[in-house]
PDB file of C-alpha atoms in Angstrom:
ATOM      1  CA  MET A  28      -1.061 194.206  45.080  1.00 81.00           C
ATOM      2  CA  ARG A  29       1.276 190.781  45.235  1.00 90.00           C
ATOM      3  CA  LYS A  30      -0.232 187.243  43.399  1.00 94.00           C
ATOM      4  CA  PHE A  31       0.434 184.360  44.228  1.00 97.00           C
ATOM      5  CA  LYS A  32      -0.949 181.023  41.645  1.00 95.00           C
ATOM      6  CA  LYS A  33      -0.203 178.952  44.267  1.00 95.00           C
ATOM      7  CA  PHE A  34      -1.441 179.688  47.760  1.00 97.00           C
ATOM      8  CA  TYR A  35      -1.102 176.445  49.920  1.00 98.00           C
ATOM      9  CA  VAL A  36      -3.561 176.546  53.496  1.00 98.00           C
ATOM     10  CA  GLU A  37      -3.141 173.686  55.770  1.00 98.00           C
ATOM     11  CA  ILE A  38      -6.398 172.661  57.120  1.00 98.00           C
ATOM     12  CA  THR A  39      -4.955 169.622  59.287  1.00 98.00           C
ATOM     13  CA  SER A  40      -1.478 168.757  60.862  1.00 97.00           C
ATOM     14  CA  VAL A  41      -2.214 165.441  60.934  1.00 97.00           C
ATOM     15  CA  CYS A  42      -1.780 162.067  58.393  1.00 96.00           C
ATOM     16  CA  ASN A  43      -3.754 158.792  58.498  1.00 95.00           C
ATOM     17  CA  LEU A  44       0.112 157.664  56.825  1.00 94.00           C
ATOM     18  CA  LYS A  45       3.835 157.001  57.883  1.00 93.00           C
ATOM     19  CA  CYS A  46       4.956 157.606  54.526  1.00 88.00           C
ATOM     20  CA  THR A  47       8.964 156.845  54.743  1.00 85.00           C
ATOM     21  CA  PHE A  48       9.460 159.921  52.010  1.00 86.00           C
ATOM     22  CA  CYS A  49       7.446 162.214  54.208  1.00 87.00           C
ATOM     23  CA  PRO A  50       8.972 163.339  58.097  1.00 87.00           C
ATOM     24  CA  PRO A  51       6.318 163.172  60.625  1.00 86.00           C
ATOM     25  CA  THR A  52       5.989 166.665  61.915  1.00 90.00           C
ATOM     26  CA  GLU A  53       7.237 168.179  65.471  1.00 92.00           C
ATOM     27  CA  ARG A  54       4.873 170.436  65.159  1.00 94.00           C
ATOM     28  CA  ALA A  55       1.335 169.632  67.652  1.00 94.00           C
ATOM     29  CA  ALA A  56      -1.996 167.952  65.819  1.00 96.00           C
ATOM     30  CA  LYS A  57      -4.026 170.302  65.011  1.00 97.00           C
ATOM     31  CA  PHE A  58      -7.239 170.309  62.266  1.00 98.00           C
ATOM     32  CA  ILE A  59      -7.972 174.589  61.638  1.00 98.00           C
ATOM     33  CA  SER A  60     -11.462 175.131  62.571  1.00 98.00           C
ATOM     34  CA  THR A  61     -14.250 176.563  60.119  1.00 98.00           C
ATOM     35  CA  GLU A  62     -14.062 180.062  61.968  1.00 98.00           C
ATOM     36  CA  ASP A  63     -10.154 180.101  61.660  1.00 98.00           C
ATOM     37  CA  PHE A  64     -10.069 179.380  58.082  1.00 98.00           C
ATOM     38  CA  SER A  65     -12.696 181.927  57.474  1.00 98.00           C
ATOM     39  CA  LYS A  66     -10.467 184.410  58.817  1.00 97.00           C
ATOM     40  CA  THR A  67      -7.234 183.371  56.408  1.00 98.00           C
ATOM     41  CA  LEU A  68      -9.642 183.096  53.396  1.00 98.00           C
ATOM     42  CA  ASP A  69     -10.660 186.680  54.085  1.00 98.00           C
ATOM     43  CA  GLU A  70      -6.358 187.588  54.958  1.00 97.00           C
ATOM     44  CA  VAL A  71      -5.394 186.412  51.435  1.00 97.00           C
ATOM     45  CA  LYS A  72      -8.305 186.726  49.337  1.00 97.00           C
ATOM     46  CA  PRO A  73      -6.780 189.875  47.466  1.00 96.00           C
ATOM     47  CA  HIS A  74      -3.698 187.835  46.901  1.00 97.00           C
ATOM     48  CA  ALA A  75      -4.656 184.335  45.238  1.00 97.00           C
ATOM     49  CA  GLU A  76      -7.257 183.142  43.943  1.00 95.00           C
ATOM     50  CA  PHE A  77      -6.206 179.154  43.740  1.00 97.00           C
ATOM     51  CA  ILE A  78      -6.195 177.469  47.491  1.00 98.00           C
ATOM     52  CA  TYR A  79      -4.208 174.442  48.016  1.00 98.00           C
ATOM     53  CA  PHE A  80      -5.310 172.017  50.416  1.00 98.00           C
ATOM     54  CA  HIS A  81      -1.935 170.914  51.459  1.00 93.00           C
ATOM     55  CA  VAL A  82       1.380 171.154  53.250  1.00 96.00           C
ATOM     56  CA  LYS A  83       1.786 168.183  55.704  1.00 95.00           C
ATOM     57  CA  GLY A  84      -1.410 166.283  56.887  1.00 96.00           C
ATOM     58  CA  GLU A  85      -3.485 164.209  54.878  1.00 97.00           C
ATOM     59  CA  PRO A  86      -6.826 166.753  54.073  1.00 98.00           C
ATOM     60  CA  LEU A  87      -9.553 164.435  53.722  1.00 98.00           C
ATOM     61  CA  LEU A  88      -9.012 163.308  58.111  1.00 97.00           C
ATOM     62  CA  HIS A  89     -10.847 166.608  58.354  1.00 97.00           C
ATOM     63  CA  PRO A  90     -13.602 166.478  59.753  1.00 96.00           C
ATOM     64  CA  LYS A  91     -15.542 169.377  58.914  1.00 97.00           C
ATOM     65  CA  LEU A  92     -13.623 169.229  55.132  1.00 97.00           C
ATOM     66  CA  ALA A  93     -17.738 170.087  53.480  1.00 97.00           C
ATOM     67  CA  GLN A  94     -17.838 172.880  55.162  1.00 98.00           C
ATOM     68  CA  LEU A  95     -14.221 174.169  54.312  1.00 98.00           C
ATOM     69  CA  LEU A  96     -15.009 173.251  50.570  1.00 98.00           C
ATOM     70  CA  ASP A  97     -18.187 175.045  51.065  1.00 98.00           C
ATOM     71  CA  ILE A  98     -17.074 178.567  52.902  1.00 98.00           C
ATOM     72  CA  SER A  99     -14.296 178.604  49.845  1.00 98.00           C
ATOM     73  CA  HIS A 100     -16.857 178.731  47.262  1.00 98.00           C
ATOM     74  CA  GLU A 101     -18.546 181.848  49.173  1.00 98.00           C
ATOM     75  CA  LYS A 102     -15.208 183.811  49.505  1.00 98.00           C
ATOM     76  CA  GLY A 103     -14.831 182.750  45.144  1.00 98.00           C
ATOM     77  CA  PHE A 104     -11.798 180.511  45.693  1.00 98.00           C
ATOM     78  CA  LYS A 105     -11.517 177.271  43.713  1.00 98.00           C
ATOM     79  CA  VAL A 106      -9.810 174.733  45.742  1.00 98.00           C
ATOM     80  CA  ASN A 107      -7.042 171.932  44.925  1.00 98.00           C
ATOM     81  CA  ILE A 108      -6.764 169.074  47.027  1.00 98.00           C
ATOM     82  CA  THR A 109      -3.378 166.730  47.628  1.00 97.00           C
ATOM     83  CA  THR A 110      -4.356 163.309  48.858  1.00 97.00           C
ATOM     84  CA  ASN A 111      -3.244 159.510  49.235  1.00 96.00           C
ATOM     85  CA  GLY A 112      -6.630 158.447  48.419  1.00 96.00           C
ATOM     86  CA  THR A 113      -7.201 156.219  50.889  1.00 96.00           C
ATOM     87  CA  LEU A 114     -10.273 158.039  52.876  1.00 96.00           C
ATOM     88  CA  LEU A 115     -11.970 158.059  49.797  1.00 95.00           C
ATOM     89  CA  HIS A 116     -15.143 156.317  50.594  1.00 90.00           C
ATOM     90  CA  LYS A 117     -15.612 158.663  53.343  1.00 91.00           C
ATOM     91  CA  HIS A 118     -16.285 161.608  51.449  1.00 92.00           C
ATOM     92  CA  ARG A 119     -17.024 160.410  47.869  1.00 91.00           C
ATOM     93  CA  GLN A 120     -20.305 161.756  47.180  1.00 90.00           C
ATOM     94  CA  GLU A 121     -19.706 165.776  48.810  1.00 91.00           C
ATOM     95  CA  LEU A 122     -16.530 165.952  46.694  1.00 95.00           C
ATOM     96  CA  LEU A 123     -17.608 165.408  43.515  1.00 94.00           C
ATOM     97  CA  MET A 124     -20.663 167.706  44.673  1.00 94.00           C
ATOM     98  CA  LYS A 125     -18.305 170.610  45.905  1.00 96.00           C
ATOM     99  CA  PRO A 126     -18.241 173.522  43.153  1.00 97.00           C
ATOM    100  CA  ALA A 127     -15.166 175.123  45.109  1.00 98.00           C
ATOM    101  CA  LEU A 128     -13.143 171.397  44.373  1.00 98.00           C
ATOM    102  CA  ARG A 129     -11.019 172.397  41.404  1.00 98.00           C
ATOM    103  CA  GLN A 130      -8.200 169.900  41.191  1.00 98.00           C
ATOM    104  CA  MET A 131      -7.522 166.702  42.613  1.00 98.00           C
ATOM    105  CA  ASN A 132      -3.890 165.359  43.097  1.00 97.00           C
ATOM    106  CA  PHE A 133      -3.217 161.191  43.836  1.00 97.00           C
ATOM    107  CA  SER A 134       0.106 160.918  45.706  1.00 93.00           C
ATOM    108  CA  LEU A 135      -0.231 157.161  44.501  1.00 92.00           C
ATOM    109  CA  HIS A 136       4.271 156.669  45.506  1.00 89.00           C
ATOM    110  CA  SER A 137       1.935 156.755  49.249  1.00 90.00           C
ATOM    111  CA  PHE A 138       0.986 153.168  49.174  1.00 86.00           C
ATOM    112  CA  ASP A 139       4.655 151.887  48.546  1.00 83.00           C
ATOM    113  CA  GLY A 140       6.156 154.532  50.899  1.00 83.00           C
ATOM    114  CA  HIS A 141       3.836 153.254  53.742  1.00 88.00           C
ATOM    115  CA  ILE A 142       5.529 150.026  55.022  1.00 89.00           C
ATOM    116  CA  GLY A 143       2.227 148.178  55.559  1.00 86.00           C
ATOM    117  CA  SER A 144      -0.208 148.869  53.169  1.00 90.00           C
ATOM    118  CA  GLN A 145      -1.796 146.452  51.731  1.00 92.00           C
ATOM    119  CA  ASP A 146      -4.227 145.480  48.638  1.00 93.00           C
ATOM    120  CA  LYS A 147      -2.509 147.432  45.680  1.00 91.00           C
ATOM    121  CA  GLU A 148      -5.107 146.707  43.283  1.00 93.00           C
ATOM    122  CA  GLY A 149      -7.613 147.625  45.574  1.00 95.00           C
ATOM    123  CA  TYR A 150      -6.559 150.767  46.100  1.00 94.00           C
ATOM    124  CA  VAL A 151      -5.536 151.480  42.717  1.00 95.00           C
ATOM    125  CA  ARG A 152      -9.338 151.204  41.847  1.00 96.00           C
ATOM    126  CA  SER A 153     -11.104 152.712  44.129  1.00 96.00           C
ATOM    127  CA  VAL A 154      -9.041 156.381  43.179  1.00 97.00           C
ATOM    128  CA  LEU A 155      -9.967 155.003  39.718  1.00 97.00           C
ATOM    129  CA  SER A 156     -13.153 154.104  40.358  1.00 96.00           C
ATOM    130  CA  PHE A 157     -14.138 157.976  41.791  1.00 97.00           C
ATOM    131  CA  ILE A 158     -12.388 159.731  39.128  1.00 96.00           C
ATOM    132  CA  ARG A 159     -14.662 157.289  36.573  1.00 95.00           C
ATOM    133  CA  GLU A 160     -17.875 159.463  38.783  1.00 95.00           C
ATOM    134  CA  ALA A 161     -16.247 162.385  38.271  1.00 95.00           C
ATOM    135  CA  GLU A 162     -16.334 162.377  35.093  1.00 92.00           C
ATOM    136  CA  GLY A 163     -17.821 165.542  33.971  1.00 91.00           C
ATOM    137  CA  THR A 164     -18.013 167.200  36.662  1.00 94.00           C
ATOM    138  CA  GLY A 165     -15.172 168.992  35.865  1.00 95.00           C
ATOM    139  CA  ILE A 166     -12.581 168.777  38.039  1.00 97.00           C
ATOM    140  CA  ILE A 167      -8.752 168.022  36.677  1.00 97.00           C
ATOM    141  CA  PHE A 168      -7.207 164.794  38.253  1.00 97.00           C
ATOM    142  CA  SER A 169      -3.546 164.783  38.932  1.00 95.00           C
ATOM    143  CA  LEU A 170      -2.331 160.755  38.936  1.00 95.00           C
ATOM    144  CA  ARG A 171       1.064 160.963  41.071  1.00 90.00           C
ATOM    145  CA  LEU A 172       4.108 158.640  41.092  1.00 87.00           C
ATOM    146  CA  TRP A 173       7.004 160.297  42.732  1.00 78.00           C
ATOM    147  CA  ASN A 174       9.065 157.819  43.526  1.00 73.00           C
ATOM    148  CA  LEU A 175      11.814 158.109  40.391  1.00 64.00           C
ATOM    149  CA  ASP A 176      15.694 157.281  41.005  1.00 62.00           C
ATOM    150  CA  GLU A 177      17.638 159.310  38.869  1.00 57.00           C
ATOM    151  CA  ASN A 178      17.820 157.391  36.077  1.00 55.00           C
ATOM    152  CA  ASN A 179      14.437 155.636  36.392  1.00 51.00           C
ATOM    153  CA  THR A 180      16.282 152.628  35.411  1.00 50.00           C
ATOM    154  CA  THR A 181      16.640 150.232  38.327  1.00 49.00           C
ATOM    155  CA  ASN A 182      14.760 146.745  37.997  1.00 54.00           C
ATOM    156  CA  VAL A 183      13.042 147.591  41.360  1.00 57.00           C
ATOM    157  CA  GLU A 184      11.441 150.787  40.380  1.00 57.00           C
ATOM    158  CA  ARG A 185      10.486 149.054  37.535  1.00 60.00           C
ATOM    159  CA  ASN A 186       8.066 146.772  39.146  1.00 71.00           C
ATOM    160  CA  ARG A 187       7.044 148.807  42.021  1.00 74.00           C
ATOM    161  CA  ASN A 188       5.561 151.182  39.227  1.00 85.00           C
ATOM    162  CA  ARG A 189       4.403 148.362  36.598  1.00 86.00           C
ATOM    163  CA  GLU A 190       1.249 147.288  38.385  1.00 89.00           C
ATOM    164  CA  ILE A 191      -0.440 150.844  38.956  1.00 91.00           C
ATOM    165  CA  LEU A 192       0.657 151.419  35.113  1.00 91.00           C
ATOM    166  CA  SER A 193      -0.803 148.615  34.034  1.00 93.00           C
ATOM    167  CA  ILE A 194      -3.983 148.744  36.639  1.00 94.00           C
ATOM    168  CA  ILE A 195      -3.975 152.639  34.565  1.00 95.00           C
ATOM    169  CA  GLU A 196      -3.980 151.817  31.178  1.00 94.00           C
ATOM    170  CA  GLU A 197      -6.081 149.106  31.695  1.00 95.00           C
ATOM    171  CA  GLU A 198      -9.092 151.193  33.124  1.00 95.00           C
ATOM    172  CA  PHE A 199      -8.285 153.799  30.051  1.00 95.00           C
ATOM    173  CA  GLN A 200      -7.972 150.974  28.264  1.00 95.00           C
ATOM    174  CA  LEU A 201      -4.767 153.509  26.689  1.00 95.00           C
ATOM    175  CA  ASP A 202      -3.212 151.748  23.601  1.00 94.00           C
ATOM    176  CA  TYR A 203       0.356 152.012  24.407  1.00 93.00           C
ATOM    177  CA  ARG A 204       2.179 151.502  27.636  1.00 92.00           C
ATOM    178  CA  ILE A 205       2.809 154.451  29.810  1.00 89.00           C
ATOM    179  CA  GLU A 206       6.989 154.160  30.082  1.00 85.00           C
ATOM    180  CA  ASP A 207       6.761 154.845  26.125  1.00 87.00           C
ATOM    181  CA  LYS A 208       5.660 158.404  27.274  1.00 85.00           C
ATOM    182  CA  PHE A 209       7.644 159.501  30.164  1.00 78.00           C
ATOM    183  CA  GLU A 210       9.549 162.560  30.057  1.00 75.00           C
ATOM    184  CA  ARG A 211      10.580 164.413  33.277  1.00 71.00           C
ATOM    185  CA  GLY A 212       9.150 166.781  34.313  1.00 69.00           C
ATOM    186  CA  ARG A 213       5.846 166.532  32.085  1.00 77.00           C
ATOM    187  CA  GLY A 214       3.412 165.342  32.629  1.00 86.00           C
ATOM    188  CA  ILE A 215       1.173 162.842  30.425  1.00 92.00           C
ATOM    189  CA  LYS A 216      -2.146 162.998  29.708  1.00 94.00           C
ATOM    190  CA  ILE A 217      -4.204 159.950  30.206  1.00 95.00           C
ATOM    191  CA  SER A 218      -7.957 160.896  29.262  1.00 94.00           C
ATOM    192  CA  ASP A 219     -10.055 164.260  29.597  1.00 92.00           C
ATOM    193  CA  GLN A 220      -9.153 166.156  32.940  1.00 95.00           C
ATOM    194  CA  VAL A 221      -7.089 162.840  33.662  1.00 96.00           C
ATOM    195  CA  TYR A 222      -3.022 163.808  33.812  1.00 95.00           C
ATOM    196  CA  LEU A 223      -0.673 161.130  35.329  1.00 93.00           C
ATOM    197  CA  ASN A 224       3.149 162.931  37.036  1.00 88.00           C
ATOM    198  CA  HIS A 225       6.015 160.600  37.483  1.00 81.00           C
ATOM    199  CA  ASP A 226       9.100 162.125  39.257  1.00 74.00           C
ATOM    200  CA  HIS A 227      11.988 161.791  41.457  1.00 69.00           C
ATOM    201  CA  GLU A 228      10.982 160.886  45.097  1.00 67.00           C
ATOM    202  CA  PHE A 229      10.715 163.856  47.176  1.00 67.00           C
ATOM    203  CA  GLU A 230      12.636 165.390  49.777  1.00 77.00           C
ATOM    204  CA  TRP A 231      11.872 167.350  52.049  1.00 84.00           C
ATOM    205  CA  PRO A 232      14.497 169.991  52.649  1.00 88.00           C
ATOM    206  CA  ASP A 233      16.808 169.344  56.164  1.00 87.00           C
ATOM    207  CA  LEU A 234      18.561 172.443  58.109  1.00 90.00           C
ATOM    208  CA  LYS A 235      20.903 169.240  59.436  1.00 89.00           C
ATOM    209  CA  VAL A 236      22.436 168.435  55.399  1.00 87.00           C
ATOM    210  CA  GLU A 237      24.518 170.430  54.157  1.00 86.00           C
ATOM    211  CA  GLU A 238      24.296 173.412  52.327  1.00 83.00           C
ATOM    212  CA  ASP A 239      25.270 174.117  48.967  1.00 80.00           C
ATOM    213  CA  GLU A 240      26.567 177.252  47.601  1.00 81.00           C
ATOM    214  CA  GLY A 241      24.080 179.609  48.110  1.00 82.00           C
ATOM    215  CA  LYS A 242      23.174 180.983  44.766  1.00 88.00           C
ATOM    216  CA  GLY A 243      20.129 180.291  42.884  1.00 88.00           C
ATOM    217  CA  PHE A 244      16.820 180.979  42.174  1.00 92.00           C
ATOM    218  CA  CYS A 245      13.587 179.542  43.732  1.00 93.00           C
ATOM    219  CA  HIS A 246       9.283 181.223  43.290  1.00 94.00           C
ATOM    220  CA  ALA A 247       8.671 181.281  47.134  1.00 96.00           C
ATOM    221  CA  LEU A 248       6.965 184.659  47.875  1.00 97.00           C
ATOM    222  CA  ARG A 249       6.755 185.143  44.137  1.00 95.00           C
ATOM    223  CA  ASN A 250       4.561 182.152  42.701  1.00 95.00           C
ATOM    224  CA  GLN A 251       4.102 180.897  46.211  1.00 96.00           C
ATOM    225  CA  ALA A 252       2.927 180.866  49.601  1.00 98.00           C
ATOM    226  CA  GLY A 253       1.611 179.230  52.595  1.00 98.00           C
ATOM    227  CA  VAL A 254       0.055 179.196  56.143  1.00 98.00           C
ATOM    228  CA  LEU A 255       0.353 175.957  58.448  1.00 98.00           C
ATOM    229  CA  VAL A 256      -2.575 174.827  60.308  1.00 98.00           C
ATOM    230  CA  ASP A 257      -1.465 177.440  63.379  1.00 97.00           C
ATOM    231  CA  GLY A 258      -1.348 180.864  61.054  1.00 98.00           C
ATOM    232  CA  THR A 259       2.142 180.423  60.766  1.00 98.00           C
ATOM    233  CA  VAL A 260       2.563 182.375  57.414  1.00 98.00           C
ATOM    234  CA  ILE A 261       5.403 180.384  55.617  1.00 98.00           C
ATOM    235  CA  PRO A 262       7.585 180.763  51.488  1.00 97.00           C
ATOM    236  CA  CYS A 263       6.355 178.095  49.937  1.00 95.00           C
ATOM    237  CA  CYS A 264       4.622 174.594  50.058  1.00 94.00           C
ATOM    238  CA  LEU A 265       8.183 172.589  51.547  1.00 93.00           C
ATOM    239  CA  ASP A 266       8.752 174.695  54.831  1.00 96.00           C
ATOM    240  CA  GLY A 267       6.608 171.932  56.331  1.00 94.00           C
ATOM    241  CA  GLU A 268       8.020 172.524  59.728  1.00 96.00           C
ATOM    242  CA  GLY A 269       7.654 176.673  59.535  1.00 97.00           C
ATOM    243  CA  VAL A 270      11.081 177.325  60.433  1.00 97.00           C
ATOM    244  CA  LEU A 271      10.928 180.098  57.745  1.00 97.00           C
ATOM    245  CA  ASN A 272       8.184 181.471  60.064  1.00 98.00           C
ATOM    246  CA  LEU A 273       7.680 184.956  57.980  1.00 98.00           C
ATOM    247  CA  GLY A 274       4.813 186.285  60.874  1.00 98.00           C
ATOM    248  CA  ASN A 275       1.231 184.364  62.080  1.00 98.00           C
ATOM    249  CA  ILE A 276      -1.727 185.304  60.276  1.00 97.00           C
ATOM    250  CA  HIS A 277      -3.716 185.363  63.709  1.00 96.00           C
ATOM    251  CA  LYS A 278      -1.216 187.842  64.445  1.00 97.00           C
ATOM    252  CA  ASP A 279      -0.826 189.813  61.885  1.00 97.00           C
ATOM    253  CA  SER A 280      -2.717 191.022  58.620  1.00 97.00           C
ATOM    254  CA  PHE A 281      -1.301 188.623  55.715  1.00 97.00           C
ATOM    255  CA  SER A 282       0.036 191.763  53.464  1.00 96.00           C
ATOM    256  CA  ASN A 283       1.147 193.113  56.241  1.00 97.00           C
ATOM    257  CA  ILE A 284       3.667 189.756  57.153  1.00 98.00           C
ATOM    258  CA  ILE A 285       5.140 188.490  53.362  1.00 97.00           C
ATOM    259  CA  GLN A 286       5.867 193.121  53.577  1.00 96.00           C
ATOM    260  CA  GLY A 287       8.124 192.738  56.082  1.00 97.00           C
ATOM    261  CA  GLU A 288      11.414 192.196  56.463  1.00 97.00           C
ATOM    262  CA  ARG A 289      12.115 188.825  56.574  1.00 98.00           C
ATOM    263  CA  ALA A 290      10.252 187.698  53.456  1.00 98.00           C
ATOM    264  CA  THR A 291      11.624 190.832  51.987  1.00 97.00           C
ATOM    265  CA  ASN A 292      14.674 189.515  52.096  1.00 97.00           C
ATOM    266  CA  MET A 293      13.946 186.292  50.690  1.00 97.00           C
ATOM    267  CA  TYR A 294      11.979 187.702  47.812  1.00 97.00           C
ATOM    268  CA  GLU A 295      14.810 190.214  46.636  1.00 97.00           C
ATOM    269  CA  GLY A 296      17.497 187.759  47.351  1.00 96.00           C
ATOM    270  CA  PHE A 297      16.014 185.548  44.906  1.00 94.00           C
ATOM    271  CA  SER A 298      15.339 188.118  42.571  1.00 95.00           C
ATOM    272  CA  ARG A 299      19.707 188.584  42.630  1.00 95.00           C
ATOM    273  CA  ARG A 300      19.929 184.748  43.220  1.00 93.00           C
ATOM    274  CA  GLU A 301      21.393 185.100  46.252  1.00 94.00           C
ATOM    275  CA  VAL A 302      19.498 182.761  48.867  1.00 94.00           C
ATOM    276  CA  VAL A 303      19.205 184.688  52.491  1.00 95.00           C
ATOM    277  CA  GLU A 304      17.664 181.600  54.504  1.00 96.00           C
ATOM    278  CA  GLU A 305      19.832 178.697  55.232  1.00 95.00           C
ATOM    279  CA  LEU A 306      16.853 176.377  55.481  1.00 95.00           C
ATOM    280  CA  CYS A 307      16.653 177.593  51.544  1.00 94.00           C
ATOM    281  CA  ARG A 308      20.540 176.413  50.879  1.00 93.00           C
ATOM    282  CA  LYS A 309      19.825 173.553  51.796  1.00 91.00           C
ATOM    283  CA  CYS A 310      16.610 172.567  49.506  1.00 89.00           C
ATOM    284  CA  GLY A 311      17.355 170.541  46.537  1.00 79.00           C
ATOM    285  CA  TYR A 312      13.517 171.204  45.620  1.00 79.00           C
ATOM    286  CA  ARG A 313      15.559 174.767  44.360  1.00 78.00           C
ATOM    287  CA  ARG A 314      18.098 173.698  41.852  1.00 74.00           C
ATOM    288  CA  ARG A 315      15.796 172.407  39.927  1.00 73.00           C
ATOM    289  CA  PHE A 316      14.658 176.686  39.234  1.00 69.00           C
ATOM    290  CA  GLY A 317      19.013 176.868  37.981  1.00 59.00           C
TER     291      GLY A 317
END
C-alpha cells in the first residue's frame, strides 16, 4: 500500500486575490461539498495521515471550513492549510478550536503579488496577531516570502520584503536581522512553532513553455499526490489545471487510480530518472531534485 507524506485536497478552486505569480484557473468555480469531502477522505485514508487544503483557490473562502476540519478530525487526519491570510477575521476563533489543524502556511508574498493591495503593515500584523493568539495550541506556522530572484540582490526585492521582515522582527523581539540568517532552502525559526521561509518566486509548470531534456527525478506519486475539487486525481500540487489527469475519485477508487497505467508510467519513469509526461518536462521545480 503506497503511503504519501503529503496529500493535497483542493476544497475550492476560487480565490479572493489575483496574484501575478498564480495564473487564474480555467476550471469551473467550485466548492467541495461535505459529502464529497468525506468520501474523498475515506478513499485516501489508507494512503495518508496528513492532508493539505491546497492546490489552487483560497481555503478560507469555503463557507463550511469548520465542518471540513471536524470531518478531518473524525477520520483521523491532521490538516495543513495554505492561505494568503486576508480572510483570517472570518475564521479566527474556529481555527484555534479545531484539533485537526496541524499547520498554517501564510503566503505573505501574496500582498505584493496582488495588484491593488493596501495597508501592508495592517495585513502582516493581523497574521502575526493570530499567530500570537494561537500560542500554546501546538499549531505550526510557516511565514512564506516566495518572491526572491536568483541571487536575492536587487534593491527592489530587499525593499519590498524589508517592511514585512521589520514587523516580524519587532513583533517577536528578535535581536538579529532575518536577512543575515537567510539560507535558500532552509527555514528560519522565529520562535517556538513559528518559521520563516524565503524562496524564489514560484512558477507554475505550463505546457506552452519550452521543455527540457526529459531527465531527472520528482517526488510526485512517491511522496505526494492530490485531488482537485471536482475529484480529479493529480500526481502533485503543481498540476493546478489537472493536465496530468490520472482518473476521478468519484468514478474509481483512489487505490486503483494510482496503480493505473498513466500513474505507473510516471512513477517508474522517475525511478529511472526519465520524465515521461510533457508537463513534467516543462516544470522548473523538478530541477531542484537534480
